[in-house]
Amino acid sequence: MAVIFMDGFDTYATADRFKRWTAALGTGEAASPWQCGPAYARSPAGQGFGMTTGGTDKGIYKSFGTNYTAGLYGVATFVPSGSLASKILLTVMDGVTEQCSIRTNASSVLTVTQGGTVKATGTTVLSAGVWYYIEFKYTVHQSTGIAQVKLNGAAEIASTSSLDLTGTANNYWNAISLGDISTNLIRYHDDIYLLDTTTGDNTDFLGPVRVVAISPSAPGNASSWTPNGGTNYGAVSEQYADGDATFNQSSTANQIDTFIMQDLPASSGSVYAVQTLLTARQDAGAARTIAPVLRPAATDRVGTTVALSASYQILPQIYDLNPEDSAAWATTDVAGMEVGYKLIS
Amino acid sequence: MSTASVTKVAAEALLGGVAGGVYVSTVQLEVAIPSITPDPTTPTGAGVTKVAAEVLMTGGLLGVHVSTVQLEVLLSDATPAPGGGAPAASVHAFGYAG
């Protein structure tokens, strides 16, 4: 796997942001949280993720629990008004300590920095009121670090090597943040992807991307679980998870539900990866496990088994390749595919 | 062949007004006790106030709930719609979220 994280911010409400992100970075976030909403979305639709008030200590971060030596962080970024000068936009971290960052300098130009020291500088002056797609490719190392930046798919900072891109004693990263523990500016983000560039099938710049969310729209091949009312697909097709208001339930191992999904946008471009998102929980009692199911053709392709807790969690699973043929995805693969889940135990 | 011979037979009998022997074959005792009428306010028998049972068994395997299923698709941004954005959803009111 090379895509290790992706988020279009379209599938959850603000209150559930820490079901996809790990925690706030600093204490300021609690008072004025990052917001999920249409007002912060990159055109044409859906939701984005907005820091809607400035101030300090207002970062939010995602921890992966795995150490990576290199990566690629892509995100759409928009500053609605004011100056972009001398701001931290994106940070790559070891724990919650900066390894390297993308910041703007006093001229509102992108730079690669470590601990405030500029390591490489771009050329484009950024402006408020414009969406930019920023991609930062990096190798975290104390002496052989490498950084490269693209802006809207075009070269902005050429690959620069022999850098110290560490703020800790470790030559790796395991978390990323939006904003950080410092003065932040009001900004919106959308369509994030993050790669481990050392392995798998997506290991280099993808260019500007969109993360599109689709939900069940009709019954699929199997409807074994029991809805608490209505139909199986109707119980799990809401945009925001509604908890125990509508759900499907099973206590029988090997029971499967799969669903026909909404259509992708017409004339969609290349598909780099898909991610299942199950919002699930178990009743009290012995531990239960579940797995996502993709059904690209006539066979259920059962994903990796995951444990459940007594409260609802969002359970993501990313597929760089189509499990039907272990080849790259085509839009037609996604269009004809059912998605669901299986009770493993 | 051998033979048995009895040389003497004697019997003594003391006769007179003396009571004969007593044999006690069974001892029983009958006791008369007063009759008791149960009083519900002062029970005299055993009382049971709670019955409980503990059962040692395998952990209860209760159910799993799935509230939402969604698929996120990582797409290239190569096909803008008129106006600059990606196309809107073709069939669903919920639309696609970009």
CSV table of C-alpha atoms in Angstrom, one decimal:
chain,number,residue,atom,x,y,z
A,1,MET,CA,0.0,0.0,0.0
A,2,ALA,CA,1.3,3.4,-0.8
A,3,VAL,CA,-1.7,5.7,-0.1
A,4,ILE,CA,-1.8,5.7,3.7
A,5,PHE,CA,-4.4,8.4,4.2
A,6,MET,CA,-7.0,10.3,2.2
A,7,ASP,CA,-9.8,12.6,3.3
A,8,GLY,CA,-12.3,14.6,1.4
A,9,PHE,CA,-14.0,15.9,4.6
A,10,ASP,CA,-17.3,15.0,3.0
A,11,THR,CA,-18.5,12.1,5.1
A,12,TYR,CA,-18.6,13.4,8.6
A,13,ALA,CA,-19.7,16.2,10.8
A,14,THR,CA,-17.4,18.5,12.8
A,15,ALA,CA,-18.1,16.6,16.0
A,16,ASP,CA,-16.7,13.4,14.4
A,17,ARG,CA,-13.4,15.0,13.2
A,18,PHE,CA,-11.4,13.0,15.8
A,19,LYS,CA,-12.8,9.8,14.4
A,20,ARG,CA,-10.7,10.5,11.3
A,21,TRP,CA,-8.0,12.7,12.8
A,22,THR,CA,-6.0,11.9,15.9
A,23,ALA,CA,-6.3,15.0,18.1
A,24,ALA,CA,-5.8,18.7,18.4
A,25,LEU,CA,-2.3,20.0,18.4
A,26,GLY,CA,-2.3,22.5,21.2
A,27,THR,CA,-5.2,23.7,23.4
A,28,GLY,CA,-6.7,26.4,21.2
A,29,GLU,CA,-8.6,24.0,18.9
A,30,ALA,CA,-11.1,23.0,21.6
A,31,ALA,CA,-12.4,26.6,21.9
A,32,SER,CA,-12.8,27.1,18.2
A,33,PRO,CA,-12.7,23.8,16.4
A,34,TRP,CA,-11.8,23.1,12.9
A,35,GLN,CA,-15.1,22.9,11.0
A,36,CYS,CA,-16.4,20.4,8.4
A,37,GLY,CA,-18.8,22.1,6.1
A,38,PRO,CA,-19.7,23.2,2.5
A,39,ALA,CA,-18.5,26.7,3.2
A,40,TYR,CA,-14.9,25.4,3.3
A,41,ALA,CA,-15.1,23.1,0.3
A,42,ARG,CA,-13.1,23.3,-2.8
A,43,SER,CA,-15.5,23.7,-5.8
A,44,PRO,CA,-17.9,22.4,-6.9
A,45,ALA,CA,-19.5,20.6,-4.0
A,46,GLY,CA,-19.1,18.6,-0.8
A,47,GLN,CA,-17.4,19.8,2.3
A,48,GLY,CA,-14.0,21.1,3.3
A,49,PHE,CA,-12.2,21.5,6.5
A,50,GLY,CA,-11.8,25.0,7.9
A,51,MET,CA,-9.9,26.8,10.6
A,52,THR,CA,-12.4,29.6,11.0
A,53,THR,CA,-10.7,31.7,13.6
A,54,GLY,CA,-7.1,32.6,13.9
A,55,GLY,CA,-4.9,32.5,17.0
A,56,THR,CA,-2.4,30.1,18.6
A,57,ASP,CA,-2.3,26.4,19.3
A,58,LYS,CA,-4.9,25.5,16.8
A,59,GLY,CA,-3.4,22.7,14.8
A,60,ILE,CA,-4.9,19.3,14.2
A,61,TYR,CA,-2.9,16.2,13.5
A,62,LYS,CA,-3.1,12.6,12.2
A,63,SER,CA,-0.9,10.0,13.7
A,64,PHE,CA,-0.2,6.7,11.9
A,65,GLY,CA,1.5,4.5,14.4
A,66,THR,CA,4.0,3.5,11.8
A,67,ASN,CA,7.4,5.1,11.1
A,68,TYR,CA,8.1,6.1,7.5
A,69,THR,CA,11.3,7.4,6.1
A,70,ALA,CA,9.7,9.2,3.2
A,71,GLY,CA,6.4,10.5,2.1
A,72,LEU,CA,4.3,12.8,-0.1
A,73,TYR,CA,1.6,15.1,1.4
A,74,GLY,CA,-0.9,16.6,-1.0
A,75,VAL,CA,-3.7,19.0,0.0
A,76,ALA,CA,-5.9,21.7,-1.4
A,77,THR,CA,-5.4,25.0,0.5
A,78,PHE,CA,-7.3,28.3,0.5
A,79,VAL,CA,-6.9,31.4,2.5
A,80,PRO,CA,-10.0,33.5,2.2
A,81,SER,CA,-8.5,36.9,3.0
A,82,GLY,CA,-5.5,38.6,4.5
A,83,SER,CA,-1.8,38.0,4.0
A,84,LEU,CA,-0.3,34.6,3.5
A,85,ALA,CA,3.1,35.8,4.6
A,86,SER,CA,5.1,33.9,7.1
A,87,LYS,CA,2.6,31.2,8.0
A,88,ILE,CA,2.9,27.5,8.6
A,89,LEU,CA,0.7,25.5,6.3
A,90,LEU,CA,1.6,21.8,6.6
A,91,THR,CA,3.9,19.9,9.0
A,92,VAL,CA,5.4,16.5,8.9
A,93,MET,CA,6.1,15.2,12.4
A,94,ASP,CA,7.6,12.6,14.6
A,95,GLY,CA,5.1,12.2,17.4
A,96,VAL,CA,4.0,15.8,17.7
A,97,THR,CA,7.4,17.3,17.0
A,98,GLU,CA,8.1,19.0,13.7
A,99,GLN,CA,10.4,17.2,11.3
A,100,CYS,CA,9.8,19.5,8.4
A,101,SER,CA,7.2,22.0,7.2
A,102,ILE,CA,5.8,23.9,4.3
A,103,ARG,CA,5.7,27.6,5.2
A,104,THR,CA,5.3,30.8,3.4
A,105,ASN,CA,8.0,33.3,3.7
A,106,ALA,CA,7.7,37.1,4.1
A,107,SER,CA,6.9,37.3,0.4
A,108,SER,CA,4.1,34.7,0.6
A,109,VAL,CA,6.2,32.2,-1.3
A,110,LEU,CA,6.3,28.5,-0.4
A,111,THR,CA,9.4,27.3,1.5
A,112,VAL,CA,10.5,24.0,2.9
A,113,THR,CA,11.6,24.6,6.5
A,114,GLN,CA,12.9,22.8,9.5
A,115,GLY,CA,12.6,24.5,12.9
A,116,GLY,CA,12.1,27.8,11.1
A,117,THR,CA,15.2,27.4,9.0
A,118,VAL,CA,14.5,27.7,5.3
A,119,LYS,CA,15.9,24.7,3.3
A,120,ALA,CA,14.5,25.5,-0.1
A,121,THR,CA,12.3,28.3,-1.6
A,122,GLY,CA,9.8,28.4,-4.5
A,123,THR,CA,8.9,31.3,-6.8
A,124,THR,CA,5.1,31.7,-6.9
A,125,VAL,CA,3.6,34.5,-4.8
A,126,LEU,CA,0.4,33.1,-3.2
A,127,SER,CA,-2.7,35.2,-2.9
A,128,ALA,CA,-5.8,35.1,-0.7
A,129,GLY,CA,-9.0,34.0,-2.3
A,130,VAL,CA,-7.4,31.3,-4.5
A,131,TRP,CA,-7.4,27.5,-4.1
A,132,TYR,CA,-3.9,26.0,-4.4
A,133,TYR,CA,-3.1,22.3,-4.6
A,134,ILE,CA,0.2,21.9,-2.7
A,135,GLU,CA,2.2,18.6,-2.9
A,136,PHE,CA,5.2,18.1,-0.7
A,137,LYS,CA,7.5,15.1,-1.3
A,138,TYR,CA,10.1,14.5,1.4
A,139,THR,CA,12.7,12.1,2.8
A,140,VAL,CA,13.2,12.7,6.5
A,141,HIS,CA,16.9,12.4,7.4
A,142,GLN,CA,19.5,14.3,9.4
A,143,SER,CA,21.9,14.7,6.5
A,144,THR,CA,20.4,13.2,3.4
A,145,GLY,CA,17.0,14.6,3.5
A,146,ILE,CA,15.2,15.4,0.3
A,147,ALA,CA,12.4,17.9,-0.4
A,148,GLN,CA,10.4,18.7,-3.6
A,149,VAL,CA,7.2,20.8,-4.0
A,150,LYS,CA,4.6,21.1,-6.7
A,151,LEU,CA,2.0,23.8,-6.9
A,152,ASN,CA,-1.2,23.0,-8.9
A,153,GLY,CA,0.7,20.1,-10.5
A,154,ALA,CA,3.6,22.2,-11.7
A,155,ALA,CA,7.1,22.3,-10.3
A,156,GLU,CA,7.5,24.9,-7.6
A,157,ILE,CA,10.6,23.7,-5.7
A,158,ALA,CA,12.9,21.3,-7.5
A,159,SER,CA,14.1,18.2,-5.7
A,160,THR,CA,16.7,19.4,-3.2
A,161,SER,CA,18.9,16.9,-1.4
A,162,SER,CA,21.5,16.7,1.4
A,163,LEU,CA,19.1,18.4,3.8
A,164,ASP,CA,18.6,18.1,7.5
A,165,LEU,CA,14.8,17.6,7.8
A,166,THR,CA,14.7,16.4,11.4
A,167,GLY,CA,13.6,18.0,14.5
A,168,THR,CA,14.1,14.8,16.6
A,169,ALA,CA,16.9,12.3,16.7
A,170,ASN,CA,14.9,10.0,14.4
A,171,ASN,CA,15.2,9.7,10.6
A,172,TYR,CA,11.5,9.1,10.2
A,173,TRP,CA,8.0,10.6,10.4
A,174,ASN,CA,4.8,9.1,11.7
A,175,ALA,CA,2.3,12.0,11.7
A,176,ILE,CA,1.2,15.1,9.8
A,177,SER,CA,-0.7,18.2,10.8
A,178,LEU,CA,-2.7,21.0,9.5
A,179,GLY,CA,-1.6,24.2,11.3
A,180,ASP,CA,0.5,23.7,14.4
A,181,ILE,CA,1.4,25.1,17.8
A,182,SER,CA,2.0,28.6,16.7
A,183,THR,CA,0.1,31.5,15.3
A,184,ASN,CA,-2.1,30.3,12.6
A,185,LEU,CA,-4.2,31.9,9.9
A,186,ILE,CA,-7.7,31.3,8.9
A,187,ARG,CA,-7.6,28.8,6.1
A,188,TYR,CA,-9.6,26.0,4.4
A,189,HIS,CA,-8.3,22.6,3.2
A,190,ASP,CA,-9.8,19.8,1.1
A,191,ASP,CA,-8.9,16.7,-0.8
A,192,ILE,CA,-5.9,15.4,1.2
A,193,TYR,CA,-3.8,12.5,0.2
A,194,LEU,CA,-0.7,11.1,1.9
A,195,LEU,CA,1.7,8.5,0.4
A,196,ASP,CA,4.4,6.2,1.7
A,197,THR,CA,6.7,6.7,-1.3
A,198,THR,CA,8.9,3.8,-0.5
A,199,THR,CA,6.6,1.0,-1.4
A,200,GLY,CA,3.4,0.1,-3.2
A,201,ASP,CA,1.7,1.4,-6.3
A,202,ASN,CA,1.3,5.2,-5.8
A,203,THR,CA,4.8,6.4,-4.9
A,204,ASP,CA,5.1,9.8,-6.7
A,205,PHE,CA,3.2,13.0,-7.3
A,206,LEU,CA,-0.4,12.4,-8.3
A,207,GLY,CA,-1.1,16.0,-9.2
A,208,PRO,CA,-4.2,17.8,-8.0
A,209,VAL,CA,-6.7,15.2,-6.9
A,210,ARG,CA,-10.2,15.0,-5.6
A,211,VAL,CA,-11.5,12.7,-2.9
A,212,VAL,CA,-15.0,11.9,-3.9
A,213,ALA,CA,-17.4,10.1,-1.5
A,214,ILE,CA,-20.2,7.9,-2.6
A,215,SER,CA,-22.8,6.0,-0.6
A,216,PRO,CA,-25.1,3.0,-1.0
A,217,SER,CA,-28.0,3.7,-3.4
A,218,ALA,CA,-29.7,0.3,-3.8
A,219,PRO,CA,-29.5,-3.3,-2.5
A,220,GLY,CA,-26.7,-5.4,-3.7
A,221,ASN,CA,-25.9,-9.1,-3.9
A,222,ALA,CA,-26.4,-9.9,-0.2
A,223,SER,CA,-28.6,-8.4,2.5
A,224,SER,CA,-28.1,-10.8,5.4
A,225,TRP,CA,-27.9,-8.3,8.2
A,226,THR,CA,-31.0,-7.1,10.0
A,227,PRO,CA,-31.9,-3.4,9.7
A,228,ASN,CA,-33.6,-1.8,12.7
A,229,GLY,CA,-36.1,-0.4,10.3
A,230,GLY,CA,-36.5,0.1,6.5
A,231,THR,CA,-34.1,-1.4,4.1
A,232,ASN,CA,-30.5,-2.5,4.6
A,233,TYR,CA,-29.0,0.0,2.2
A,234,GLY,CA,-31.3,2.7,3.5
A,235,ALA,CA,-29.9,2.2,7.1
A,236,VAL,CA,-26.3,2.8,6.1
A,237,SER,CA,-26.5,5.4,3.3
A,238,GLU,CA,-26.7,8.7,5.2
A,239,GLN,CA,-24.0,11.3,4.7
A,240,TYR,CA,-23.3,11.6,8.4
A,241,ALA,CA,-23.3,8.5,10.5
A,242,ASP,CA,-26.5,8.7,12.7
A,243,GLY,CA,-25.4,6.1,15.3
A,244,ASP,CA,-28.2,3.8,16.5
A,245,ALA,CA,-30.9,5.8,14.7
A,246,THR,CA,-30.5,3.6,11.6
A,247,PHE,CA,-28.2,0.7,11.4
A,248,ASN,CA,-27.9,-2.9,10.3
A,249,GLN,CA,-27.2,-5.6,13.0
A,250,SER,CA,-25.8,-9.1,13.0
A,251,SER,CA,-24.6,-11.6,15.5
A,252,THR,CA,-24.0,-14.4,12.9
A,253,ALA,CA,-20.5,-14.8,11.6
A,254,ASN,CA,-20.1,-14.8,7.9
A,255,GLN,CA,-23.2,-12.7,7.2
A,256,ILE,CA,-22.6,-10.2,4.5
A,257,ASP,CA,-24.3,-7.1,3.2
A,258,THR,CA,-23.2,-5.5,-0.1
A,259,PHE,CA,-24.7,-2.5,-1.8
A,260,ILE,CA,-24.9,-0.8,-5.2
A,261,MET,CA,-23.2,2.5,-4.8
A,262,GLN,CA,-23.9,6.0,-6.1
A,263,ASP,CA,-22.4,6.9,-9.4
A,264,LEU,CA,-19.1,8.6,-9.7
A,265,PRO,CA,-19.2,12.1,-11.3
A,266,ALA,CA,-19.5,11.9,-15.1
A,267,SER,CA,-16.2,12.0,-16.9
A,268,SER,CA,-14.2,11.3,-13.8
A,269,GLY,CA,-10.5,11.2,-14.4
A,270,SER,CA,-8.1,8.5,-13.3
A,271,VAL,CA,-8.8,6.6,-10.1
A,272,TYR,CA,-5.7,6.3,-7.9
A,273,ALA,CA,-7.3,4.5,-4.9
A,274,VAL,CA,-10.5,3.8,-3.1
A,275,GLN,CA,-11.2,3.8,0.6
A,276,THR,CA,-14.0,2.0,2.4
A,277,LEU,CA,-15.5,3.8,5.4
A,278,LEU,CA,-17.6,1.7,7.8
A,279,THR,CA,-19.0,3.3,10.8
A,280,ALA,CA,-19.6,0.4,13.1
A,281,ARG,CA,-19.6,-0.8,16.7
A,282,GLN,CA,-20.4,-3.9,18.7
A,283,ASP,CA,-22.6,-4.6,21.7
A,284,ALA,CA,-21.0,-5.4,25.0
A,285,GLY,CA,-19.7,-8.9,25.3
A,286,ALA,CA,-17.0,-10.9,23.7
A,287,ALA,CA,-14.9,-9.1,21.0
A,288,ARG,CA,-16.3,-8.9,17.6
A,289,THR,CA,-14.5,-8.4,14.3
A,290,ILE,CA,-15.7,-7.1,10.9
A,291,ALA,CA,-14.2,-6.7,7.4
A,292,PRO,CA,-15.1,-4.5,4.5
A,293,VAL,CA,-16.2,-6.2,1.3
A,294,LEU,CA,-15.7,-5.1,-2.2
A,295,ARG,CA,-17.5,-6.9,-5.0
A,296,PRO,CA,-16.1,-5.6,-8.3
A,297,ALA,CA,-17.6,-8.4,-10.3
A,298,ALA,CA,-19.2,-11.7,-9.2
A,299,THR,CA,-17.0,-12.5,-6.2
A,300,ASP,CA,-16.9,-10.9,-2.7
A,301,ARG,CA,-13.4,-9.6,-2.0
A,302,VAL,CA,-13.1,-9.5,1.7
A,303,GLY,CA,-10.7,-6.9,3.2
A,304,THR,CA,-8.6,-6.9,6.3
A,305,THR,CA,-10.4,-7.9,9.5
A,306,VAL,CA,-10.6,-5.1,12.2
A,307,ALA,CA,-11.7,-5.1,15.8
A,308,LEU,CA,-14.7,-3.1,17.0
A,309,SER,CA,-15.4,-1.2,20.2
A,310,ALA,CA,-18.6,-0.5,22.0
A,311,SER,CA,-18.9,3.0,20.6
A,312,TYR,CA,-19.1,3.8,16.9
A,313,GLN,CA,-15.8,4.2,15.0
A,314,ILE,CA,-15.1,5.1,11.4
A,315,LEU,CA,-13.1,2.2,10.0
A,316,PRO,CA,-11.1,3.2,6.9
A,317,GLN,CA,-9.4,0.7,4.5
A,318,ILE,CA,-7.5,1.8,1.4
A,319,TYR,CA,-7.1,-0.1,-1.8
A,320,ASP,CA,-4.5,1.1,-4.2
A,321,LEU,CA,-5.4,-1.7,-6.6
A,322,ASN,CA,-8.6,-3.4,-7.6
A,323,PRO,CA,-8.7,-6.7,-5.6
A,324,GLU,CA,-10.5,-8.3,-8.5
A,325,ASP,CA,-7.4,-8.3,-10.7
A,326,SER,CA,-4.7,-6.7,-8.6
A,327,ALA,CA,-4.5,-4.0,-11.3
A,328,ALA,CA,-4.8,-0.2,-11.1
A,329,TRP,CA,-8.4,1.0,-10.8
A,330,ALA,CA,-10.4,2.2,-13.8
A,331,THR,CA,-13.5,4.3,-13.4
A,332,THR,CA,-15.6,1.5,-14.8
A,333,ASP,CA,-14.3,-0.8,-12.0
A,334,VAL,CA,-15.7,1.6,-9.4
A,335,ALA,CA,-18.9,2.3,-11.3
A,336,GLY,CA,-19.8,-1.4,-11.3
A,337,MET,CA,-18.6,-2.3,-7.8
A,338,GLU,CA,-20.7,-3.2,-4.8
A,339,VAL,CA,-19.4,-2.2,-1.3
A,340,GLY,CA,-20.3,-3.7,2.0
A,341,TYR,CA,-19.1,-5.7,5.0
A,342,LYS,CA,-18.9,-9.1,6.5
A,343,LEU,CA,-19.1,-10.2,10.2
A,344,ILE,CA,-16.0,-12.2,10.7
A,345,SER,CA,-16.5,-13.2,14.3
B,1,MET,CA,-20.4,-96.8,65.8
B,2,SER,CA,-20.3,-94.1,68.3
B,3,THR,CA,-23.2,-93.4,70.7
B,4,ALA,CA,-24.2,-90.5,72.8
B,5,SER,CA,-24.9,-91.1,76.4
B,6,VAL,CA,-26.5,-88.9,79.0
B,7,THR,CA,-25.4,-89.4,82.5
B,8,LYS,CA,-27.4,-86.8,84.3
B,9,VAL,CA,-30.3,-84.5,83.8
B,10,ALA,CA,-31.2,-82.1,86.5
B,11,ALA,CA,-33.6,-79.2,86.7
B,12,GLU,CA,-34.2,-76.8,89.4
B,13,ALA,CA,-37.2,-74.7,89.7
B,14,LEU,CA,-37.9,-72.0,92.2
B,15,LEU,CA,-41.6,-71.6,92.4
B,16,GLY,CA,-43.6,-69.2,94.4
B,17,GLY,CA,-45.1,-65.7,94.2
B,18,VAL,CA,-42.3,-64.0,92.3
B,19,ALA,CA,-43.1,-61.9,89.3
B,20,GLY,CA,-41.8,-63.2,86.0
B,21,GLY,CA,-39.1,-61.5,84.0
B,22,VAL,CA,-39.7,-58.4,81.9
B,23,TYR,CA,-38.8,-58.1,78.4
B,24,VAL,CA,-38.5,-54.8,76.8
B,25,SER,CA,-38.9,-55.2,73.2
B,26,THR,CA,-39.6,-51.6,72.1
B,27,VAL,CA,-39.3,-48.2,73.6
B,28,GLN,CA,-41.6,-45.4,72.3
B,29,LEU,CA,-42.5,-42.1,73.6
B,30,GLU,CA,-45.5,-40.2,72.7
B,31,VAL,CA,-45.4,-36.5,73.6
B,32,ALA,CA,-48.4,-34.3,73.5
B,33,ILE,CA,-47.5,-30.7,72.4
B,34,PRO,CA,-49.6,-27.7,71.9
B,35,SER,CA,-51.0,-27.1,68.4
B,36,ILE,CA,-49.3,-24.0,66.6
B,37,THR,CA,-51.2,-21.8,64.2
B,38,PRO,CA,-48.8,-20.0,61.7
B,39,ASP,CA,-48.7,-16.3,62.1
B,40,PRO,CA,-47.8,-14.5,58.8
B,41,THR,CA,-46.2,-11.7,60.6
B,42,THR,CA,-43.9,-14.0,62.6
B,43,PRO,CA,-43.1,-16.8,60.3
B,44,THR,CA,-41.8,-19.8,62.0
B,45,GLY,CA,-40.6,-21.7,59.0
B,46,ALA,CA,-37.8,-21.1,56.5
B,47,GLY,CA,-38.0,-17.9,54.4
B,48,VAL,CA,-36.6,-17.3,51.0
B,49,THR,CA,-36.1,-13.8,50.0
B,50,LYS,CA,-34.0,-14.1,46.7
B,51,VAL,CA,-33.0,-16.7,44.3
B,52,ALA,CA,-29.9,-16.2,42.2
B,53,ALA,CA,-27.9,-18.5,40.0
B,54,GLU,CA,-24.5,-17.9,38.5
B,55,VAL,CA,-23.5,-19.7,35.3
B,56,LEU,CA,-20.0,-20.0,34.1
B,57,MET,CA,-20.2,-19.9,30.3
B,58,THR,CA,-18.4,-18.6,27.2
B,59,GLY,CA,-18.6,-14.9,26.7
B,60,GLY,CA,-21.9,-13.7,25.2
B,61,LEU,CA,-21.5,-13.0,21.5
B,62,LEU,CA,-23.8,-10.1,20.9
B,63,GLY,CA,-24.4,-8.2,17.8
B,64,VAL,CA,-22.5,-5.7,15.6
B,65,HIS,CA,-24.1,-2.5,14.3
B,66,VAL,CA,-23.1,-0.8,11.1
B,67,SER,CA,-24.5,2.7,10.8
B,68,THR,CA,-22.8,4.0,7.7
B,69,VAL,CA,-21.0,2.7,4.6
B,70,GLN,CA,-19.2,5.0,2.3
B,71,LEU,CA,-16.6,4.8,-0.4
B,72,GLU,CA,-14.1,7.5,-1.0
B,73,VAL,CA,-12.4,7.6,-4.4
B,74,LEU,CA,-9.1,9.3,-5.0
B,75,LEU,CA,-9.5,10.8,-8.4
B,76,SER,CA,-7.3,13.0,-10.6
B,77,ASP,CA,-8.6,16.5,-11.0
B,78,ALA,CA,-8.3,16.4,-14.8
B,79,THR,CA,-11.9,16.8,-15.9
B,80,PRO,CA,-13.3,20.1,-14.8
B,81,ALA,CA,-16.9,20.8,-15.4
B,82,PRO,CA,-18.1,24.1,-16.9
B,83,GLY,CA,-17.4,26.8,-14.4
B,84,GLY,CA,-14.2,25.2,-13.4
B,85,GLY,CA,-15.3,22.5,-11.0
B,86,ALA,CA,-15.7,18.8,-11.4
B,87,PRO,CA,-19.1,17.7,-12.7
B,88,ALA,CA,-22.0,17.4,-10.4
B,89,ALA,CA,-23.6,14.0,-9.6
B,90,SER,CA,-25.5,12.5,-12.4
B,91,VAL,CA,-28.2,10.6,-10.6
B,92,HIS,CA,-28.4,11.1,-6.9
B,93,ALA,CA,-29.9,13.9,-4.9
B,94,PHE,CA,-27.1,13.6,-2.3
B,95,GLY,CA,-24.7,14.3,-5.0
B,96,TYR,CA,-21.1,13.8,-5.0
B,97,ALA,CA,-18.9,15.5,-2.6
B,98,GLY,CA,-15.7,16.8,-4.1
